[in-house]
XYZ file of C-alpha atoms in Angstrom:
322
model
C 180.408 167.334 158.536
C 181.473 166.577 155.219
C 178.436 163.086 154.569
C 181.566 162.203 152.422
C 183.821 161.418 155.402
C 184.643 158.618 157.074
C 184.513 159.170 161.109
C 185.684 156.773 163.780
C 183.172 157.094 166.696
C 184.926 155.162 169.910
C 182.696 154.627 173.127
C 180.118 154.279 170.837
C 177.943 152.366 173.770
C 178.361 154.836 176.328
C 176.399 157.984 177.020
C 178.115 160.911 174.872
C 179.580 158.338 172.107
C 175.900 156.768 171.146
C 174.176 160.117 170.683
C 177.325 161.274 168.771
C 176.902 158.543 166.578
C 172.889 159.108 166.167
C 173.598 162.896 164.865
C 176.894 161.870 162.231
C 174.128 158.631 161.321
C 171.483 161.493 160.368
C 173.651 163.524 158.818
C 174.435 160.815 156.490
C 177.675 160.241 157.905
C 179.553 156.504 157.493
C 180.702 156.379 160.841
C 182.470 152.842 161.747
C 181.607 152.386 165.470
C 184.307 149.618 166.617
C 182.384 148.349 170.468
C 183.506 145.699 172.733
C 179.905 144.059 171.983
C 177.380 144.917 168.873
C 175.016 147.606 169.627
C 171.167 146.715 168.601
C 170.484 150.560 169.246
C 172.804 151.774 167.157
C 171.444 152.514 163.247
C 171.909 149.655 161.009
C 174.180 151.484 158.860
C 176.613 152.024 161.297
C 179.795 149.626 161.144
C 180.657 147.966 164.318
C 183.825 146.130 164.550
C 184.362 144.347 167.273
C 187.264 144.536 169.544
C 188.711 143.987 172.884
C 188.892 147.221 174.388
C 190.886 150.551 174.607
C 194.604 148.803 176.090
C 198.101 149.572 174.383
C 198.006 146.347 172.365
C 194.574 146.692 170.411
C 195.113 146.398 166.564
C 193.034 148.710 165.167
C 194.346 148.711 161.985
C 191.118 146.761 160.148
C 188.869 149.724 161.713
C 190.703 152.939 160.872
C 190.529 151.784 157.382
C 189.725 154.834 154.612
C 189.096 157.321 158.373
C 189.442 161.061 157.888
C 188.506 161.246 161.683
C 188.622 160.010 164.501
C 187.042 161.042 168.143
C 188.468 159.107 170.789
C 185.057 159.142 173.836
C 186.022 155.953 175.318
C 187.706 156.061 178.318
C 187.532 154.549 181.901
C 185.786 157.022 183.558
C 185.032 158.715 187.134
C 183.708 156.323 189.285
C 182.438 157.266 193.364
C 183.397 153.494 194.438
C 186.903 152.719 192.932
C 187.689 149.333 193.725
C 191.274 149.130 191.852
C 194.322 149.215 194.083
C 195.829 151.140 192.593
C 193.626 153.823 190.763
C 195.975 155.558 188.517
C 197.178 152.654 187.005
C 193.700 151.303 186.209
C 193.501 154.962 184.737
C 196.632 154.950 182.640
C 196.431 151.731 181.107
C 192.720 152.544 179.104
C 192.833 156.587 179.232
C 196.368 157.488 178.380
C 198.238 154.363 176.591
C 195.039 153.076 175.137
C 194.603 156.599 173.959
C 197.886 157.215 172.610
C 198.211 153.308 171.296
C 194.791 153.982 169.181
C 196.151 158.220 168.236
C 199.676 156.558 166.619
C 198.244 154.093 164.805
C 195.521 156.956 163.152
C 198.142 159.048 162.347
C 200.093 156.261 160.782
C 196.691 155.142 158.506
C 196.434 159.141 157.335
C 194.012 160.559 159.751
C 193.469 164.175 159.250
C 191.458 164.748 162.687
C 191.624 163.840 166.419
C 189.478 164.553 168.684
C 189.319 164.088 172.243
C 186.594 164.093 174.295
C 189.311 165.151 177.987
C 187.758 166.074 181.172
C 186.903 169.527 182.824
C 189.122 167.991 185.725
C 192.663 168.331 183.338
C 191.657 171.968 184.790
C 190.902 170.659 188.587
C 187.731 170.529 190.871
C 186.328 173.905 191.902
C 186.288 177.589 191.317
C 185.421 178.802 194.710
C 188.087 180.722 195.027
C 189.299 182.273 191.478
C 187.681 183.494 187.987
C 186.457 180.694 186.044
C 188.618 178.089 183.962
C 190.090 178.744 181.135
C 191.794 176.795 178.214
C 194.865 177.806 178.628
C 194.924 177.271 182.698
C 197.584 175.762 183.608
C 196.482 172.223 184.753
C 195.535 171.304 187.854
C 193.953 167.502 188.121
C 193.301 166.283 191.711
C 192.248 162.878 191.285
C 193.113 160.038 189.493
C 190.356 160.463 186.366
C 191.707 163.438 186.032
C 195.569 162.772 185.821
C 195.026 159.903 183.508
C 193.385 162.747 180.755
C 196.042 165.506 181.444
C 198.670 163.325 180.741
C 196.475 161.891 177.756
C 196.503 165.249 176.557
C 199.850 165.644 176.726
C 200.886 162.513 174.977
C 198.655 163.922 171.689
C 200.010 167.080 171.589
C 203.992 165.246 171.078
C 201.917 163.171 168.720
C 200.531 165.709 166.961
C 203.446 168.052 166.547
C 205.341 164.881 164.958
C 202.514 163.566 162.854
C 201.204 166.697 161.738
C 197.638 164.783 162.259
C 195.250 167.716 163.948
C 194.328 167.560 167.181
C 190.774 168.915 168.742
C 190.822 168.281 172.453
C 186.975 169.313 174.499
C 187.492 169.133 178.489
C 183.010 168.777 178.972
C 181.766 169.539 182.705
C 179.240 167.162 183.919
C 177.167 166.452 181.226
C 173.065 165.974 180.855
C 170.399 164.055 179.047
C 167.971 161.528 178.333
C 169.425 158.817 180.151
C 171.524 160.482 182.294
C 173.135 158.495 185.586
C 175.060 159.171 188.629
C 174.898 162.573 190.238
C 173.273 163.803 187.947
C 170.199 161.508 188.294
C 170.628 161.355 191.732
C 169.655 164.904 192.028
C 166.872 164.733 189.444
C 164.943 161.863 191.771
C 165.706 163.876 195.089
C 164.216 167.093 192.430
C 161.331 164.637 192.255
C 160.447 163.899 195.884
C 156.920 165.681 196.654
C 158.117 167.089 200.236
C 160.226 170.190 200.660
C 164.196 170.303 200.194
C 166.720 172.547 202.725
C 168.185 172.848 199.454
C 167.484 177.078 198.787
C 169.225 178.542 200.436
C 173.025 177.881 197.965
C 174.222 180.496 196.124
C 177.295 178.395 193.753
C 178.034 178.781 190.403
C 178.054 175.620 188.187
C 178.648 175.181 184.152
C 176.752 172.089 183.062
C 176.629 170.995 179.038
C 173.880 169.444 178.096
C 174.341 166.028 175.611
C 172.682 168.353 172.445
C 174.942 170.481 172.776
C 178.401 168.515 173.338
C 176.933 166.446 170.391
C 176.576 170.006 168.649
C 180.528 170.888 169.535
C 181.585 168.438 168.991
C 180.711 168.069 165.257
C 181.109 171.402 165.120
C 185.087 171.735 165.925
C 185.249 168.474 164.441
C 184.974 170.067 161.072
C 185.834 173.836 161.510
C 189.430 174.730 159.837
C 190.025 176.905 162.815
C 189.449 174.015 165.147
C 192.697 172.020 164.612
C 195.555 171.848 167.407
C 193.026 173.559 169.496
C 191.643 172.813 173.218
C 188.090 174.120 173.940
C 185.674 174.025 177.381
C 182.430 173.877 176.253
C 179.096 173.919 178.430
C 175.441 175.538 178.073
C 176.485 179.245 178.533
C 173.837 179.678 181.852
C 175.469 178.642 184.952
C 173.202 178.014 187.618
C 173.586 177.435 191.408
C 172.206 174.548 193.051
C 169.783 176.088 194.285
C 168.694 177.392 190.429
C 169.311 174.316 188.940
C 166.860 171.935 191.317
C 164.508 174.705 191.427
C 164.630 174.367 186.863
C 164.534 170.780 187.413
C 160.911 170.999 190.149
C 159.771 172.913 187.422
C 160.153 170.407 184.224
C 158.962 167.469 187.094
C 156.055 169.510 187.827
C 156.707 169.823 191.617
C 155.944 172.091 193.138
C 159.469 174.216 194.650
C 159.038 174.098 197.969
C 162.916 174.783 199.049
C 164.297 175.912 201.904
C 166.518 178.196 202.586
C 169.113 177.038 204.122
C 172.211 178.974 203.904
C 174.663 176.889 201.499
C 177.718 176.854 203.960
C 175.877 175.057 206.960
C 175.042 172.376 204.283
C 178.863 172.015 203.317
C 179.799 171.928 207.174
C 177.527 169.618 207.810
C 178.514 167.045 205.329
C 182.406 167.984 206.307
C 181.396 166.935 210.049
C 179.267 163.552 208.571
C 182.495 162.617 206.192
C 180.506 163.668 203.205
C 182.865 166.232 201.890
C 182.652 165.785 198.686
C 179.075 166.120 198.011
C 178.845 168.830 199.842
C 181.618 170.145 197.215
C 179.233 169.396 194.554
C 176.187 171.105 195.973
C 177.707 173.954 197.466
C 181.071 174.696 195.570
C 181.622 176.043 192.443
C 182.852 175.052 189.417
C 182.249 178.037 186.164
C 184.108 177.619 182.725
C 184.443 180.612 180.330
C 183.514 178.952 176.740
C 184.374 182.112 175.183
C 186.705 181.262 172.734
C 184.022 178.711 171.026
C 182.056 181.604 170.194
C 184.744 183.841 168.521
C 186.917 181.256 167.219
C 184.740 178.582 165.922
C 181.266 180.818 165.916
C 179.524 178.494 167.473
C 176.722 178.718 170.158
C 174.529 176.323 172.147
C 170.988 175.646 170.313
C 169.760 174.866 173.490
C 168.970 176.383 176.005
C 169.348 174.480 179.447
C 165.479 174.871 180.401
C 165.454 173.070 176.785
C 167.860 170.259 178.084
C 166.377 169.623 181.091
C 163.140 169.523 179.577
C 164.077 166.827 177.132
C 166.508 164.561 180.355
C 163.004 164.902 182.763
C 161.265 163.766 179.304
C 164.002 161.018 178.992
C 162.847 159.563 182.469
C 159.846 159.598 181.789
C 160.237 157.296 179.196
C 162.200 155.078 180.460
C 159.664 154.766 183.347
C 156.930 153.488 180.733
């Protein structure tokens, strides 16, 4: 990214946003990172105007002054245990109305390019009975989070067409790296147990993306001329079965393999019987992405391998413990 540009990054205290800010700051880019509270972990050079949140009434004028590019990584994220009475309304308030409010003000302020970090959930939940997802697929979101991201994308495209502001949409799958939380962290903990696991017979295919690869792609797409008004899927470029992923995790953790070859269909069936079909889908189902556009249009390849990404993730976990 051009060192003379001024970039606004939302979600600066989050998993992806904080890593992106560190990367941009390291390149000498002037970064504005609006936050609800000042984050001491960000570089001192980062401007951190305090905001109330990503909502339809937020005034972004001060933060947008002189900004050339916006990377919108903040969102109400997918949660496993939803407590809201109307989850879709809650997701829409932040992910649709809040996003479009920021984008409208960005266009009015003369921002050249708006990069929206969306989600592969816009495409759907699984590719068990179909080819890998592509950017041009008909959207098929299946939960409120995915629906809200799809609606935000549609609104942003309309706004970009009206105003001429360039739009880049990026849909990542599950992101892992140092500090990862959620399902991936739970799987890491499972892989670290000093006991055999009945997960050696799963033959699915899943696309993942290491945090370092995602950040590198965001920076690349934010500045490449050919990325304007395009939608991209991004991954490590090396899909794994859950068995292969656990094997790689065990290796990175210094554990023996110890994966018992129980067929994945049995595990999935048992999960359904136990009322845990969602867990069965994540463990045994497939979710593959076709990311060939990234290389053919932008000349981009993932700079990190899966092995390197997992090693960094495990190293980060060890640093947390210490």
